Every structure is written in C-alpha cells, then in structure tokens.
Amino acid sequence: MQVEQLEILDFLRAHPPFAGLPEDTLRGVAAAVDVRYYKAGERILEFGQTAEWWFVVRSGAVEVYRRDGTLYNRLTEGGYFGEFGLLRNKRVRFPAAALEDTLVYQIPEPVFTELFENNEAFADYVEIEDRSRLRQVVSRREDANQPMTAKVDSLVGRAPVMLGHEASALDAARRMTEEGVSSLLITDGERGGESGGEDGQEGAPAPRVVGIITDRDLRTRLLAEGLPHDTSVSRIMSTGLVTVAHSQLVFEAMQRMLRNNVHHLPVLRGSQPIGVIALSDIIHHESRNSLFVVGNIFRQQSVDDLAALTADVRACFVRMVGEEASSRVVGAVMSAIGRSFKQRLLELAEAELGPPPVPYCFLALGSMARQEQLIVTDQDNALILDERFDPARHDDYFKALATFVCDGLARCGYSYCTGGVMATNPRWRQPLHVWEGYFSAWIERPSAQGLLDSGIFFDLDGVWGETAWADRLRELVARKARGNSLFLACMARNALLRTPPLGFFKDFVMESDGRHSNAINMKRRGTAPLADLVRVHALAVGSRARNSFERLRDIIAADILPRGRGQDLHDALEFIFAVRVRHQAEDLAAGREPDNSIEPEKLSDFERKSLRDAFQILADAQKFLKFRYQPGRAN
Amino acid sequence: MLYLGPPRDPGAPSVPRVARADLAPDWTARCAALAAEARDPRLCAFYAAGAPAGDTPLGQVELVAVDVETTGLDPERDEIVSVGLVPFDLTRIRASASRHWIVRPRRALDAESVAVHGITHSQVADAPDFTEVLGELLEQLAGRVVVAHCAPIERGFLAAACRERLGEVLEFPAIDTMELEARAHRQPPSVWAWLAGLFGRRAPVPSIRLAAARARYGLPRYRPHHAAVDALAAAELLQAQVAHRYAADTSLAELWS
C-alpha cells in the first residue's frame, strides 16, 4: 500500500519539471520519494559514488560542483540535481553539498528513469544537455517568427455603424457625420441595428449586411450624378461586399484593399460584422512599421524634425518585439534606422555647408556595423577622406560636417561615444592611406592594450559617400589578420576580458567564484563578449562578414570549432539578444528609460534557465578561444 | 513567535551527556519482562523483537516516527482517530514506506477535534477498530525506536488503546523531539506547558512546538494534524536536531527515554 504523502505531492505538483505530469504519474512519484536533512556544509554527493537518486531541493540551498571543484550551479527550493550521473554511467559526475541547512527529496533511480523515458516534457525539462535545450528554445522562437503577424481585429476600434437600406442618402450623410465615420454598413432590416447589430429584439434574426456606403460613394454616385438627397441608400451603395475575417492578418487586409481598389473592409466574425477597417487604420498601424519609419527619416527637413522621430523609432522597436521578430531581425532593423539617421543628417549637413571639397566616406562602427544595434546605443563613427585631402584647406569643412552629424545623432538618441570614437575626433577623420596605415599597424605590430582601444574599428561599415573605401579597408583587414597569430592572440586576450556570470541564485546574479550581485548588464556580460569572440574566429578564417550570425556561418564553414559549437554560439547569441531586446521593450512600454541592466527578479524561471545555458556556452567558448589563439600557436 | 535562523553553535551542545545516559532506562530488560507478561500474540512478537541497547550509536539505530490524531487530549477519555508512521534512520527518511491508518473511535467525534485533524464522521464510520490495525502497527514498530514530537501523547494513547481493548500493557522506547528541543533551550520538558499553549496561553519563547522548532532548522512549513505528515515532520526534525546538536556516534541512551 502506498500512502499519499500530501506535502510531497503538493510540493512536486507546484514545481516545473513535474507540473505537466499526469496525476497518476505524479502520485506514483510522490509515493516513491524519500527525504533527508543536511546541515549547512555537509556533502550530499561525492564524485564517482554510485548514483542512486535524483534530488529535488525541498528547502535550503545546494551547491553543485564540477569535477575540478569549481562551482557549477547553486540551487534553491525546487532546484534539482543528480540527473547527469543517473543518465550516464550511474556514477555521480557533479558532487554536491548543502550551502544552507537543506531538506532534499530523493527520487530513486528506477522511478526517475521511467519518468525520463516515458514523459517527453519531463525529459526535455531536465535534459542534461544544456546545449540541446537552448537549441530547442531558440528554434521554437524562430519557427514562431513570422513577419507582420498582427491580426485584423487588433485594428477594429469600434462596432460598425449600420443603417437600413430604405434610408435616404441624406440620412446616411447625417449619420456618418454624427458618428464621425467614413463608411456605413447597409442592412436589409428597417433601421439596421444601432451599433454592432446586437440590440435587435430578442430572438429576431440579426440584420443581414447587404452593402456599404462610403464618403466616396456620396461624392461620386450622388453629388456628381446630380441625384437628390432623398435618393435611397440602396441605389448608391456598393454591393458584392469585399470583407475580411477578424483573424486574418493586417497584411492580408491591405492586399485585399489594393486588389479590389476599396478603402473600407467590413471585418466579420463568422457572418457577423464586428467593425470596419479603413485604409487610414492600416496606414496608422504601418506608421510603426520599420519601413515607414525609415521612409519618414528621409522626409524630415531639420535636425529638430529628426529628433521628433525618436518616439516613432521606439514604437517601432516595441512593435517588432511584440510581433516576436527574432532579435537578429530587430538588430538589423534598428541598425538600418540608425544608418538612415546618419544618411539624412549628412544630406542636411551638405545642404547647410555646401558640397564637400573632396569626396569622403562616413563610417559606422561597432554594433551598428554588425547590424546588431538595439535601442540603447552609443554613436561610434569615423570619416575616411579622399587622398587629395589637404588639412589646411579642407578640415574646417569636415570638422563642421562631423560636428553637425554627431550633434544631430546625439539629439536623436544616439549618445556621444565616451571613448571619443567619433568623426569629430581628428584622429578618426583621415585620408584613406592613413586609415590603411592604422590597420596595418594594429595588425602587424599588435599589442593587447592598443587593440583594446581600436577593437571597435574591426566592425566597420560604409554608410554614406565613397563606401567602396570601407570595403577596401575590410579587405585589407581580412587579408592581413588571417594567419597573423600574434594579432589574433591579442584580440583573443581582449575577448576574454569580459566573462559571463555562472547563473542566478535566488534574486541575485551568481558569479563563477560564488559572489553575488543585484543586476547583470546583458550587453557587457553577454552579447558583447560573444560578439568579441565571434570576431576573433572570423578574423582567423578571413571572413568578410560584418554581422555576428553571418560571421558564425563562415566560421562553421571553415570548420575550426568542435562539432556543434558554432550552432551553440548562434543559439546563445540569439537568446541573450532576445532577453536584452525584450527587457528594453518592457522598459519602454512601462515608460521607463531602457537600459542593458537587468535585475534577476525580472527574469522568468525559463529565462534564467536558458540564460544559464547560454552563459555556459559562452564560458566554454571562451576557454576554447584561449586555447586556440595562444601566442605562438600556429593556426 | 518565530525564532529566526537556525542555531549556529554546533560545537556546544547544551546537553549534560553522562548524567542523562545514566538516567536512561534499560529497555532491553524491560522488553524481556514485558514479553513474559504479554498474552496477545501480536504484543508477544513485538516485545520479542526487543530494543537496541542504550549504548548503540544513533547512526545504527532503526527509527520510526509516529504521530496519532485523537478526539481530544486526555488518553483516559479520548480516542485515536488516525495513526501515521514513517520508518527512517539518520541517512534516509523512508517516506516511500510511510503508513497511515484511520481508525474508528468508540467515542463520537466532536466538531472541535474534526476541525483539528480534518477526519470526518463518514471517514471513521467505515474505518476499522484500532485492534484491527494493531498487528500491522506493531510490526512496523518492532525492533525500532519510536520518534514523536511530544511522545507522551503517542505513548499515552497507544497504551490506553491496548489497555482498554486487550487488557494489555504497551510500552516502548521513544525519542521525543519536543523534549530535545526543550533541552536545547534549557527548559524543563513539560507537556502541560505545551498543552497550555494550545489553549491560548502564551507559548514559552522560543516555542518548541513542531512548526516553530522546524523553522529554526530551516525546515519547510507543513500542514499540521495529518498523522502521516506530522510523522514525516518529526522524522525530519530529528535528523536536523542530530545534525546540529548531536552526531551519528552519540549513544541512543542520551536521547531516548
């Protein structure tokens, strides 16, 4: 006979790996649990001992270690450990000890194994391969990612205004004016419904919509034809209604309007109209579309006008996040917007200062060049000047140009680069041969310290003017960097300066040495070191790509990483980006100033878990980087 | 009143070790004597299993946590409505082997006690009499040392049930987690003070009631007054008490009575 241990059952039921189990299974598991108390500091599992149990932390806190004794994870109530040994060779792989006084529930190996084998969701949840779990998470997001996913009903602002078919054109015009609408649905009933067709008499069939009448119909079919005001609406209405179902995409509604040359579409749920959307509704919706925002940037006539678009840029960002665009798409779109601001500012600058005395190329550097820009970003830029550049005669112009653009960018939300990497800095406003000299020196006579300051130039993109010069510099870098082991070693060393944390513990960020902090900068501890690491490999394989995901593709093709690690890095980058993006969008939606700093209490359990997986991938990749680009090692 | 944080001074157990071991009864001899007197075969078998010697290290002792829920607090008048138990030792609480019986009291349930343990009239109406589960219960206790929070309750009610129904004597060695807690806080063990607390008088500070004692060791809050849950709770508490104040080689005689 099995006795239900109610406390155990309730506890398991409330914790994620068990939450989805069928009730019978859950009861079986609860009845198989044994219990043990450990005082703070007591060892729970020793490396190599027989693995007999899977452990769930009931209360207290547990530390899990790697074989070399370094901290692997720290767990609190609901955390679990011991699965690794159970699923492999039934030997403990990760030793564990109580960090606080701890009560653990122990599930015997046969029960765990049966659960693992028969319950896919459970197995997915506790799956020991952190990497494959992150892969699932990311691919699920990628599958769900369709452009323009907004549904038609999200645009319906009010119930349709309806009128019976026997009413006059004058009635119709008055009704439209009263209601402030540009169309009316015409029904076969006496009066039509009032609004929404829901207030007809009890049991009476809802009136059937037989036509639509719009502002344009009144103009073209009544006034232009010279018909009297008492003409019946049924004479001037459009029949053969073009409608759209409430669950269709806004995109489809727009296509339908264009194809049928109509500006109003009744929206139906089943056979009942729930509203009418007009072309203006779609335009309003699309005004938060990135293409619209970019188009708008080029129509602005002054820096003030451009600065006023900041709100649209932010709305566009929030909309993309709401539509679950992948963070890679968000990064690319935000970079395109940033690029457009630069281009328009340069046009405005040339309009004010006159045409440039010699040709130039305006460069974007860093995240914008990588197409990984988000909402909170510095401006990093530079100018390449024509070889005929004569400082005495021309620099006043370019200094003014640079100042115009950098000040303008700052007003549009791109704060000044604190490191002075801006075209306003004379050092970064130089003819092409000087730039070639810079890059040659950085690569051929590298120092880790020197490359700390110049690392940002290895992500560069021509934005305006003679963009072929930017291509030339990239070509030079690709040619010289590849095979230059000292340079790569210096770049690798710098790429290891910023490390990820180990994970999360309670409401803290947990560092590898066990220290805690209250918040994590997702850029500094996540995406930036990942981008740094990918850049080193990309330089080593001679990739010309600018975007980290594209660089990864080249790196994978060059086959320099252990199998599967390239995909892991892709997933880690995508996921950490996604968390950054989502939290910035949340900040914006809540009216807070967005930043890159996240407090762990704002992360869901799922995010914490997946972030931990991503951090682990980054930490492992950093170890590999260190090993691969040791000074003197031939690559 | 909740006392926050577990005791952080394991190096200084406040127990006068030698004196207490000297006072402890000789359960081996007592079991032998009781075995000779018992007539009911179930009790004969129980006593024949004997008890571990007082100098056995705790780490080698087979324990069983027991809790009874009753119609009231007086063993002479009130009766058992449920018994829960969990076998365990210092390294493993075998919740998977725990047992729980509901039994039919001869005295009617009153509303007050139903409110405490949640066992209803209809549940006891179909339940067996205590004598029908006694055999299984004694099999589970045989050769083990009983652990209970406020052991006089379990001892009193189980002994009274045997006396009234069979005319037999039931005695067994027990470790009282409440008494261990009282020792740690230098208070004389007093069931009556605890009972007074139940009836609304201010509990002594720090409280030695089960939930409060557990909280001091970082043990989770469990719902009280379900016999199987309370037994599990007592087993966990003893493991915690031993981890903090005693050791696996502490002799049984220091703890039991």
PDB file of C-alpha atoms in Angstrom, chain A residues 1-8 10 30-40 42 53 58-60 100-103 105-106, chain B residues 6 8 10 86 90-100 217-223 226 228-229 232 236 239-240 243-244:
ATOM      1  CA  MET A   1       0.000   0.000   0.000  1.00  0.00           C
ATOM      2  CA  GLN A   2       1.263   3.424  -0.856  1.00  0.00           C
ATOM      3  CA  VAL A   3       0.419   6.258   1.431  1.00  0.00           C
ATOM      4  CA  GLU A   4       0.000   9.645  -0.133  1.00  0.00           C
ATOM      5  CA  GLN A   5       2.482  11.991   1.388  1.00  0.00           C
ATOM      6  CA  LEU A   6       0.398  15.074   0.779  1.00  0.00           C
ATOM      7  CA  GLU A   7       3.149  17.595   1.432  1.00  0.00           C
ATOM      8  CA  ILE A   8       5.450  15.884  -1.021  1.00  0.00           C
ATOM      9  CA  ASP A  10       1.750  19.224  -3.351  1.00  0.00           C
ATOM     10  CA  ALA A  30       5.397  11.375  -4.673  1.00  0.00           C
ATOM     11  CA  ALA A  31       4.883   7.979  -3.083  1.00  0.00           C
ATOM     12  CA  ALA A  32       8.416   6.945  -4.044  1.00  0.00           C
ATOM     13  CA  VAL A  33      10.153   9.955  -2.507  1.00  0.00           C
ATOM     14  CA  ASP A  34      12.492   9.580   0.420  1.00  0.00           C
ATOM     15  CA  VAL A  35      13.773  12.501   2.436  1.00  0.00           C
ATOM     16  CA  ARG A  36      16.969  13.673   4.043  1.00  0.00           C
ATOM     17  CA  TYR A  37      18.148  16.669   6.005  1.00  0.00           C
ATOM     18  CA  TYR A  38      21.630  18.091   5.502  1.00  0.00           C
ATOM     19  CA  LYS A  39      23.224  20.646   7.717  1.00  0.00           C
ATOM     20  CA  ALA A  40      24.912  23.605   6.005  1.00  0.00           C
ATOM     21  CA  GLU A  42      27.539  18.758   4.661  1.00  0.00           C
ATOM     22  CA  TRP A  53      18.899   9.077  -6.525  1.00  0.00           C
ATOM     23  CA  ARG A  58      12.725  20.997  -0.795  1.00  0.00           C
ATOM     24  CA  SER A  59      14.159  23.823   1.276  1.00  0.00           C
ATOM     25  CA  GLY A  60      17.542  25.431   1.804  1.00  0.00           C
ATOM     26  CA  GLU A 100      22.403  26.169   3.825  1.00  0.00           C
ATOM     27  CA  ASP A 101      20.524  23.776   6.062  1.00  0.00           C
ATOM     28  CA  THR A 102      18.722  21.792   3.433  1.00  0.00           C
ATOM     29  CA  LEU A 103      15.956  19.271   3.102  1.00  0.00           C
ATOM     30  CA  TYR A 105      13.516  14.901  -1.598  1.00  0.00           C
ATOM     31  CA  GLN A 106      15.211  11.920  -3.221  1.00  0.00           C
TER      32      GLN A 106
ATOM     33  CA  PRO B   6      18.974  28.008  12.750  1.00  0.00           C
ATOM     34  CA  ARG B   8      24.719  28.344  14.674  1.00  0.00           C
ATOM     35  CA  PRO B  10      27.001  23.124  16.883  1.00  0.00           C
ATOM     36  CA  VAL B  86       7.499   6.817   8.747  1.00  0.00           C
ATOM     37  CA  LEU B  90      19.908   9.187  10.201  1.00  0.00           C
ATOM     38  CA  THR B  91      20.637   8.982   6.474  1.00  0.00           C
ATOM     39  CA  ARG B  92      17.249   8.385   4.941  1.00  0.00           C
ATOM     40  CA  ILE B  93      13.639   9.057   5.796  1.00  0.00           C
ATOM     41  CA  ARG B  94      11.697   6.379   4.004  1.00  0.00           C
ATOM     42  CA  ALA B  95       8.636   8.455   3.195  1.00  0.00           C
ATOM     43  CA  SER B  96       8.007   5.914   0.472  1.00  0.00           C
ATOM     44  CA  ALA B  97       7.403   3.308   3.188  1.00  0.00           C
ATOM     45  CA  SER B  98       5.214   5.505   5.357  1.00  0.00           C
ATOM     46  CA  ARG B  99       1.879   4.211   6.602  1.00  0.00           C
ATOM     47  CA  HIS B 100      -1.353   5.847   7.605  1.00  0.00           C
ATOM     48  CA  TYR B 217      16.409  24.348  11.374  1.00  0.00           C
ATOM     49  CA  GLY B 218      15.310  25.741   8.035  1.00  0.00           C
ATOM     50  CA  LEU B 219      12.706  23.014   7.589  1.00  0.00           C
ATOM     51  CA  PRO B 220       9.687  23.913   5.475  1.00  0.00           C
ATOM     52  CA  ARG B 221       6.231  24.625   6.797  1.00  0.00           C
ATOM     53  CA  TYR B 222       3.975  21.585   6.522  1.00  0.00           C
ATOM     54  CA  ARG B 223       0.260  21.486   7.168  1.00  0.00           C
ATOM     55  CA  HIS B 226      -2.299  14.905   9.402  1.00  0.00           C
ATOM     56  CA  ALA B 228       1.461  10.831   8.188  1.00  0.00           C
ATOM     57  CA  VAL B 229       2.618  14.402   7.550  1.00  0.00           C
ATOM     58  CA  LEU B 232       7.364  12.883   8.471  1.00  0.00           C
ATOM     59  CA  GLU B 236      12.937  15.483   9.545  1.00  0.00           C
ATOM     60  CA  GLN B 239      17.597  14.460  11.579  1.00  0.00           C
ATOM     61  CA  ALA B 240      18.049  18.215  11.871  1.00  0.00           C
ATOM     62  CA  ALA B 243      22.885  17.183  12.592  1.00  0.00           C
ATOM     63  CA  HIS B 244      23.127  20.340  14.691  1.00  0.00           C
TER      64      HIS B 244
END
